[in-house]
């Protein structure tokens, strides 16, 4: 293992994408500090990470809304860069409790940036989302596509987060990259870490695996009257391990001062769109499990189709997705069976 002698803070490092990114950072020889408040994650994820990499990352149970705790953390720790995942992410809940989302996702970002700037830490990777594009006028979606008014407070916190970073990077030494994720799926091949949704899953793949496992009775397919080849909505499903690796590529671009703008944006997807019915078929063919489903009406706020133009990430980050939809579904299923056992 190459020793890079750099220490990276990963906030939300026990969450779904965060934990997979911690593993890839450690695989690349980085020292990792995790901040997580355990509000939507489990401390056991720390063991899962350690089993994969044989190295226990340093863990700090800190709520980033607690400014004093953030100040204290940066007084005590030396950090070279920050990858910021810690945020609330349920679209429906954000509509019900907007202030929780604005407080959680915005205050924490502001406090983090204030302390980073004070402590001269100038490299920041932000978890953004393709949701900033809304229903894009043209597919595949490039980074130049205009952002659309957010459909939910959650989506708005991603747009505001990007704006906070852009404004801050203009007048401070901060360099930032926003990664706009398409739909992350899958689990680590070891099945030591994966997605752990609380309660009834809102996202497609955890609902699919829980239905196949008998936890849910049947999957509802939200709408078959979209203007797509089979009438169901189309998304770009990106394997979480590929997504994790995109964070390393983005971080290394900043650490090597290869960024051409103070604030940059990259789409992180596969470039391939799959419909809900295609996902169901791929799941059945890959796992051999039969999935019970019915077609119901559209879900409010859903868009017709979104998939990424990945040219910019491919060229500037030297990153490309390697794993397939089938890899994602197979690993998600293996993980589901492990969680059940
Ligand atoms: C959306 C946002 C994403 C955000 C995520 C958080 C877009 C393009 N994406 O993802 O940025 O991070 O919410 O939750 O705005 N589906 C069903 N039945 C189900 C669940 C989902 O048919 O039980 C369908 C949806 O209608 C959609 C697809 O599956 O067409 C994917 O849904 P989901 O996994 O919830 O992700 P998005 O809504 O695309």
PDB file of N, CA, C and O in Angstrom, residues 188-240:
ATOM      1  N   UNK A 188     -20.482  -3.071  -1.343  1.00  0.00           N
ATOM      2  CA  UNK A 188     -19.119  -3.560  -1.513  1.00  0.00           C
ATOM      3  C   UNK A 188     -19.148  -5.068  -1.775  1.00  0.00           C
ATOM      4  O   UNK A 188     -19.955  -5.790  -1.177  1.00  0.00           O
ATOM      5  N   UNK A 189     -18.272  -5.537  -2.659  1.00  0.00           N
ATOM      6  CA  UNK A 189     -18.280  -6.960  -3.053  1.00  0.00           C
ATOM      7  C   UNK A 189     -18.083  -7.883  -1.857  1.00  0.00           C
ATOM      8  O   UNK A 189     -18.541  -9.028  -1.867  1.00  0.00           O
ATOM      9  N   UNK A 190     -17.425  -7.391  -0.813  1.00  0.00           N
ATOM     10  CA  UNK A 190     -17.189  -8.212   0.378  1.00  0.00           C
ATOM     11  C   UNK A 190     -18.461  -8.449   1.190  1.00  0.00           C
ATOM     12  O   UNK A 190     -18.478  -9.286   2.085  1.00  0.00           O
ATOM     13  N   UNK A 191     -19.499  -7.673   0.896  1.00  0.00           N
ATOM     14  CA  UNK A 191     -20.735  -7.591   1.702  1.00  0.00           C
ATOM     15  C   UNK A 191     -20.478  -7.178   3.158  1.00  0.00           C
ATOM     16  O   UNK A 191     -21.293  -7.431   4.036  1.00  0.00           O
ATOM     17  N   UNK A 192     -19.380  -6.530   3.411  1.00  0.00           N
ATOM     18  CA  UNK A 192     -19.156  -5.995   4.763  1.00  0.00           C
ATOM     19  C   UNK A 192     -19.817  -4.634   4.975  1.00  0.00           C
ATOM     20  O   UNK A 192     -20.068  -4.232   6.109  1.00  0.00           O
ATOM     21  N   UNK A 193     -20.050  -3.910   3.885  1.00  0.00           N
ATOM     22  CA  UNK A 193     -20.792  -2.641   3.985  1.00  0.00           C
ATOM     23  C   UNK A 193     -21.782  -2.545   2.820  1.00  0.00           C
ATOM     24  O   UNK A 193     -21.586  -3.176   1.776  1.00  0.00           O
ATOM     25  N   UNK A 194     -22.838  -1.776   3.019  1.00  0.00           N
ATOM     26  CA  UNK A 194     -23.865  -1.594   1.985  1.00  0.00           C
ATOM     27  C   UNK A 194     -24.835  -0.520   2.429  1.00  0.00           C
ATOM     28  O   UNK A 194     -24.532   0.255   3.338  1.00  0.00           O
ATOM     29  N   UNK A 195     -26.003  -0.496   1.787  1.00  0.00           N
ATOM     30  CA  UNK A 195     -26.994   0.530   2.107  1.00  0.00           C
ATOM     31  C   UNK A 195     -27.878   0.040   3.250  1.00  0.00           C
ATOM     32  O   UNK A 195     -28.316  -1.107   3.247  1.00  0.00           O
ATOM     33  N   UNK A 196     -28.146   0.902   4.232  1.00  0.00           N
ATOM     34  CA  UNK A 196     -28.983   0.523   5.372  1.00  0.00           C
ATOM     35  C   UNK A 196     -30.124   1.519   5.524  1.00  0.00           C
ATOM     36  O   UNK A 196     -30.091   2.392   6.384  1.00  0.00           O
ATOM     37  N   UNK A 197     -31.145   1.418   4.670  1.00  0.00           N
ATOM     38  CA  UNK A 197     -32.225   2.416   4.769  1.00  0.00           C
ATOM     39  C   UNK A 197     -33.024   2.223   6.047  1.00  0.00           C
ATOM     40  O   UNK A 197     -33.263   1.101   6.476  1.00  0.00           O
ATOM     41  N   UNK A 198     -33.424   3.338   6.651  1.00  0.00           N
ATOM     42  CA  UNK A 198     -34.264   3.287   7.859  1.00  0.00           C
ATOM     43  C   UNK A 198     -35.717   3.182   7.420  1.00  0.00           C
ATOM     44  O   UNK A 198     -36.158   3.942   6.574  1.00  0.00           O
ATOM     45  N   UNK A 199     -36.466   2.253   7.971  1.00  0.00           N
ATOM     46  CA  UNK A 199     -37.895   2.157   7.669  1.00  0.00           C
ATOM     47  C   UNK A 199     -38.163   1.708   6.245  1.00  0.00           C
ATOM     48  O   UNK A 199     -37.362   0.976   5.651  1.00  0.00           O
ATOM     49  N   UNK A 200     -39.262   2.197   5.697  1.00  0.00           N
ATOM     50  CA  UNK A 200     -39.644   1.779   4.336  1.00  0.00           C
ATOM     51  C   UNK A 200     -38.763   2.511   3.330  1.00  0.00           C
ATOM     52  O   UNK A 200     -38.705   3.737   3.334  1.00  0.00           O
ATOM     53  N   UNK A 201     -38.050   1.779   2.469  1.00  0.00           N
ATOM     54  CA  UNK A 201     -37.146   2.460   1.532  1.00  0.00           C
ATOM     55  C   UNK A 201     -37.912   3.314   0.531  1.00  0.00           C
ATOM     56  O   UNK A 201     -38.967   2.913   0.051  1.00  0.00           O
ATOM     57  N   UNK A 202     -37.383   4.486   0.246  1.00  0.00           N
ATOM     58  CA  UNK A 202     -37.976   5.361  -0.762  1.00  0.00           C
ATOM     59  C   UNK A 202     -37.338   5.122  -2.124  1.00  0.00           C
ATOM     60  O   UNK A 202     -37.950   5.374  -3.151  1.00  0.00           O
ATOM     61  N   UNK A 203     -36.112   4.633  -2.106  1.00  0.00           N
ATOM     62  CA  UNK A 203     -35.380   4.459  -3.369  1.00  0.00           C
ATOM     63  C   UNK A 203     -35.650   3.077  -3.973  1.00  0.00           C
ATOM     64  O   UNK A 203     -35.983   2.133  -3.265  1.00  0.00           O
ATOM     65  N   UNK A 204     -35.495   3.000  -5.278  1.00  0.00           N
ATOM     66  CA  UNK A 204     -35.923   1.799  -6.004  1.00  0.00           C
ATOM     67  C   UNK A 204     -35.179   0.521  -5.584  1.00  0.00           C
ATOM     68  O   UNK A 204     -35.826  -0.485  -5.268  1.00  0.00           O
ATOM     69  N   UNK A 205     -33.859   0.556  -5.588  1.00  0.00           N
ATOM     70  CA  UNK A 205     -33.127  -0.709  -5.417  1.00  0.00           C
ATOM     71  C   UNK A 205     -33.326  -1.323  -4.021  1.00  0.00           C
ATOM     72  O   UNK A 205     -33.616  -2.526  -3.918  1.00  0.00           O
ATOM     73  N   UNK A 206     -33.234  -0.551  -2.921  1.00  0.00           N
ATOM     74  CA  UNK A 206     -33.527  -1.177  -1.623  1.00  0.00           C
ATOM     75  C   UNK A 206     -34.957  -1.706  -1.546  1.00  0.00           C
ATOM     76  O   UNK A 206     -35.197  -2.734  -0.911  1.00  0.00           O
ATOM     77  N   UNK A 207     -35.893  -1.042  -2.230  1.00  0.00           N
ATOM     78  CA  UNK A 207     -37.265  -1.564  -2.221  1.00  0.00           C
ATOM     79  C   UNK A 207     -37.315  -2.882  -2.988  1.00  0.00           C
ATOM     80  O   UNK A 207     -37.976  -3.846  -2.578  1.00  0.00           O
ATOM     81  N   UNK A 208     -36.600  -2.959  -4.090  1.00  0.00           N
ATOM     82  CA  UNK A 208     -36.543  -4.191  -4.889  1.00  0.00           C
ATOM     83  C   UNK A 208     -35.958  -5.334  -4.050  1.00  0.00           C
ATOM     84  O   UNK A 208     -36.544  -6.418  -3.961  1.00  0.00           O
ATOM     85  N   UNK A 209     -34.827  -5.098  -3.406  1.00  0.00           N
ATOM     86  CA  UNK A 209     -34.179  -6.204  -2.673  1.00  0.00           C
ATOM     87  C   UNK A 209     -35.020  -6.599  -1.459  1.00  0.00           C
ATOM     88  O   UNK A 209     -35.123  -7.787  -1.150  1.00  0.00           O
ATOM     89  N   UNK A 210     -35.652  -5.620  -0.799  1.00  0.00           N
ATOM     90  CA  UNK A 210     -36.495  -5.981   0.354  1.00  0.00           C
ATOM     91  C   UNK A 210     -37.745  -6.737  -0.096  1.00  0.00           C
ATOM     92  O   UNK A 210     -38.241  -7.597   0.636  1.00  0.00           O
ATOM     93  N   UNK A 211     -38.248  -6.437  -1.273  1.00  0.00           N
ATOM     94  CA  UNK A 211     -39.413  -7.174  -1.785  1.00  0.00           C
ATOM     95  C   UNK A 211     -39.007  -8.611  -2.109  1.00  0.00           C
ATOM     96  O   UNK A 211     -39.690  -9.565  -1.724  1.00  0.00           O
ATOM     97  N   UNK A 212     -37.889  -8.761  -2.793  1.00  0.00           N
ATOM     98  CA  UNK A 212     -37.412 -10.115  -3.126  1.00  0.00           C
ATOM     99  C   UNK A 212     -37.130 -10.912  -1.852  1.00  0.00           C
ATOM    100  O   UNK A 212     -37.303 -12.135  -1.824  1.00  0.00           O
ATOM    101  N   UNK A 213     -36.733 -10.219  -0.795  1.00  0.00           N
ATOM    102  CA  UNK A 213     -36.419 -10.904   0.472  1.00  0.00           C
ATOM    103  C   UNK A 213     -37.682 -11.170   1.300  1.00  0.00           C
ATOM    104  O   UNK A 213     -37.604 -11.779   2.366  1.00  0.00           O
ATOM    105  N   UNK A 214     -38.830 -10.693   0.818  1.00  0.00           N
ATOM    106  CA  UNK A 214     -40.084 -10.968   1.520  1.00  0.00           C
ATOM    107  C   UNK A 214     -40.415  -9.971   2.624  1.00  0.00           C
ATOM    108  O   UNK A 214     -41.389 -10.141   3.358  1.00  0.00           O
ATOM    109  N   UNK A 215     -39.604  -8.912   2.750  1.00  0.00           N
ATOM    110  CA  UNK A 215     -39.866  -7.900   3.783  1.00  0.00           C
ATOM    111  C   UNK A 215     -41.013  -6.985   3.333  1.00  0.00           C
ATOM    112  O   UNK A 215     -41.812  -6.535   4.141  1.00  0.00           O
ATOM    113  N   UNK A 216     -41.072  -6.710   2.042  1.00  0.00           N
ATOM    114  CA  UNK A 216     -42.170  -5.929   1.457  1.00  0.00           C
ATOM    115  C   UNK A 216     -42.983  -6.877   0.576  1.00  0.00           C
ATOM    116  O   UNK A 216     -42.402  -7.763  -0.057  1.00  0.00           O
ATOM    117  N   UNK A 217     -44.294  -6.629   0.521  1.00  0.00           N
ATOM    118  CA  UNK A 217     -45.169  -7.536  -0.242  1.00  0.00           C
ATOM    119  C   UNK A 217     -44.941  -7.446  -1.731  1.00  0.00           C
ATOM    120  O   UNK A 217     -44.805  -8.455  -2.414  1.00  0.00           O
ATOM    121  N   UNK A 218     -44.966  -6.217  -2.245  1.00  0.00           N
ATOM    122  CA  UNK A 218     -44.697  -6.054  -3.673  1.00  0.00           C
ATOM    123  C   UNK A 218     -44.196  -4.651  -3.961  1.00  0.00           C
ATOM    124  O   UNK A 218     -44.436  -3.714  -3.200  1.00  0.00           O
ATOM    125  N   UNK A 219     -43.502  -4.562  -5.087  1.00  0.00           N
ATOM    126  CA  UNK A 219     -42.954  -3.274  -5.517  1.00  0.00           C
ATOM    127  C   UNK A 219     -44.027  -2.528  -6.308  1.00  0.00           C
ATOM    128  O   UNK A 219     -44.690  -3.131  -7.148  1.00  0.00           O
ATOM    129  N   UNK A 220     -44.172  -1.248  -6.018  1.00  0.00           N
ATOM    130  CA  UNK A 220     -45.026  -0.412  -6.863  1.00  0.00           C
ATOM    131  C   UNK A 220     -44.145   0.285  -7.891  1.00  0.00           C
ATOM    132  O   UNK A 220     -43.181   0.956  -7.526  1.00  0.00           O
ATOM    133  N   UNK A 221     -44.465   0.104  -9.144  1.00  0.00           N
ATOM    134  CA  UNK A 221     -43.759   0.827 -10.212  1.00  0.00           C
ATOM    135  C   UNK A 221     -44.530   2.123 -10.438  1.00  0.00           C
ATOM    136  O   UNK A 221     -45.700   2.096 -10.821  1.00  0.00           O
ATOM    137  N   UNK A 222     -43.825   3.231 -10.176  1.00  0.00           N
ATOM    138  CA  UNK A 222     -44.515   4.525 -10.214  1.00  0.00           C
ATOM    139  C   UNK A 222     -44.658   5.044 -11.646  1.00  0.00           C
ATOM    140  O   UNK A 222     -43.817   5.813 -12.112  1.00  0.00           O
ATOM    141  N   UNK A 223     -45.713   4.637 -12.311  1.00  0.00           N
ATOM    142  CA  UNK A 223     -46.043   5.204 -13.620  1.00  0.00           C
ATOM    143  C   UNK A 223     -45.505   4.407 -14.786  1.00  0.00           C
ATOM    144  O   UNK A 223     -44.326   4.026 -14.798  1.00  0.00           O
ATOM    145  N   UNK A 224     -46.394   4.094 -15.772  1.00  0.00           N
ATOM    146  CA  UNK A 224     -45.914   3.463 -17.016  1.00  0.00           C
ATOM    147  C   UNK A 224     -46.383   4.255 -18.227  1.00  0.00           C
ATOM    148  O   UNK A 224     -46.500   3.728 -19.325  1.00  0.00           O
ATOM    149  N   UNK A 225     -46.668   5.561 -17.952  1.00  0.00           N
ATOM    150  CA  UNK A 225     -47.140   6.414 -19.052  1.00  0.00           C
ATOM    151  C   UNK A 225     -46.164   7.556 -19.334  1.00  0.00           C
ATOM    152  O   UNK A 225     -46.544   8.620 -19.823  1.00  0.00           O
ATOM    153  N   UNK A 226     -44.902   7.338 -18.991  1.00  0.00           N
ATOM    154  CA  UNK A 226     -43.882   8.348 -19.318  1.00  0.00           C
ATOM    155  C   UNK A 226     -43.504   8.227 -20.799  1.00  0.00           C
ATOM    156  O   UNK A 226     -43.580   7.125 -21.360  1.00  0.00           O
ATOM    157  N   UNK A 227     -43.083   9.330 -21.401  1.00  0.00           N
ATOM    158  CA  UNK A 227     -42.644   9.255 -22.802  1.00  0.00           C
ATOM    159  C   UNK A 227     -41.261   8.618 -22.932  1.00  0.00           C
ATOM    160  O   UNK A 227     -40.281   9.256 -23.308  1.00  0.00           O
ATOM    161  N   UNK A 228     -41.173   7.341 -22.569  1.00  0.00           N
ATOM    162  CA  UNK A 228     -39.923   6.556 -22.667  1.00  0.00           C
ATOM    163  C   UNK A 228     -40.262   5.276 -23.429  1.00  0.00           C
ATOM    164  O   UNK A 228     -41.445   4.950 -23.579  1.00  0.00           O
ATOM    165  N   UNK A 229     -39.272   4.509 -23.893  1.00  0.00           N
ATOM    166  CA  UNK A 229     -39.582   3.335 -24.726  1.00  0.00           C
ATOM    167  C   UNK A 229     -40.587   2.367 -24.084  1.00  0.00           C
ATOM    168  O   UNK A 229     -41.470   1.868 -24.766  1.00  0.00           O
ATOM    169  N   UNK A 230     -40.489   2.085 -22.779  1.00  0.00           N
ATOM    170  CA  UNK A 230     -41.468   1.156 -22.182  1.00  0.00           C
ATOM    171  C   UNK A 230     -42.447   1.863 -21.243  1.00  0.00           C
ATOM    172  O   UNK A 230     -43.228   1.211 -20.542  1.00  0.00           O
ATOM    173  N   UNK A 231     -42.384   3.203 -21.196  1.00  0.00           N
ATOM    174  CA  UNK A 231     -43.349   3.966 -20.401  1.00  0.00           C
ATOM    175  C   UNK A 231     -42.926   4.186 -18.955  1.00  0.00           C
ATOM    176  O   UNK A 231     -43.557   4.971 -18.246  1.00  0.00           O
ATOM    177  N   UNK A 232     -41.875   3.496 -18.496  1.00  0.00           N
ATOM    178  CA  UNK A 232     -41.440   3.732 -17.107  1.00  0.00           C
ATOM    179  C   UNK A 232     -40.231   4.667 -17.106  1.00  0.00           C
ATOM    180  O   UNK A 232     -39.518   4.795 -18.107  1.00  0.00           O
ATOM    181  N   UNK A 233     -40.011   5.305 -15.960  1.00  0.00           N
ATOM    182  CA  UNK A 233     -39.018   6.382 -15.883  1.00  0.00           C
ATOM    183  C   UNK A 233     -37.584   5.846 -15.982  1.00  0.00           C
ATOM    184  O   UNK A 233     -37.299   4.723 -15.558  1.00  0.00           O
ATOM    185  N   UNK A 234     -36.730   6.663 -16.519  1.00  0.00           N
ATOM    186  CA  UNK A 234     -35.350   6.248 -16.825  1.00  0.00           C
ATOM    187  C   UNK A 234     -34.358   6.984 -15.922  1.00  0.00           C
ATOM    188  O   UNK A 234     -34.448   8.189 -15.732  1.00  0.00           O
ATOM    189  N   UNK A 235     -33.423   6.223 -15.341  1.00  0.00           N
ATOM    190  CA  UNK A 235     -32.382   6.797 -14.490  1.00  0.00           C
ATOM    191  C   UNK A 235     -31.027   6.172 -14.830  1.00  0.00           C
ATOM    192  O   UNK A 235     -30.950   5.123 -15.452  1.00  0.00           O
ATOM    193  N   UNK A 236     -29.990   6.798 -14.321  1.00  0.00           N
ATOM    194  CA  UNK A 236     -28.608   6.341 -14.533  1.00  0.00           C
ATOM    195  C   UNK A 236     -28.123   5.757 -13.204  1.00  0.00           C
ATOM    196  O   UNK A 236     -27.823   6.497 -12.266  1.00  0.00           O
ATOM    197  N   UNK A 237     -28.074   4.431 -13.112  1.00  0.00           N
ATOM    198  CA  UNK A 237     -27.729   3.756 -11.855  1.00  0.00           C
ATOM    199  C   UNK A 237     -26.222   3.514 -11.800  1.00  0.00           C
ATOM    200  O   UNK A 237     -25.688   2.754 -12.599  1.00  0.00           O
ATOM    201  N   UNK A 238     -25.572   4.169 -10.852  1.00  0.00           N
ATOM    202  CA  UNK A 238     -24.107   4.112 -10.745  1.00  0.00           C
ATOM    203  C   UNK A 238     -23.715   3.290  -9.515  1.00  0.00           C
ATOM    204  O   UNK A 238     -24.239   3.523  -8.417  1.00  0.00           O
ATOM    205  N   UNK A 239     -22.810   2.346  -9.727  1.00  0.00           N
ATOM    206  CA  UNK A 239     -22.371   1.484  -8.612  1.00  0.00           C
ATOM    207  C   UNK A 239     -21.638   2.325  -7.564  1.00  0.00           C
ATOM    208  O   UNK A 239     -20.773   3.136  -7.899  1.00  0.00           O
ATOM    209  N   UNK A 240     -21.969   2.099  -6.299  1.00  0.00           N
ATOM    210  CA  UNK A 240     -21.420   2.931  -5.220  1.00  0.00           C
ATOM    211  C   UNK A 240     -19.897   2.834  -5.133  1.00  0.00           C
ATOM    212  O   UNK A 240     -19.229   3.805  -4.728  1.00  0.00           O
TER     213      UNK A 240
END
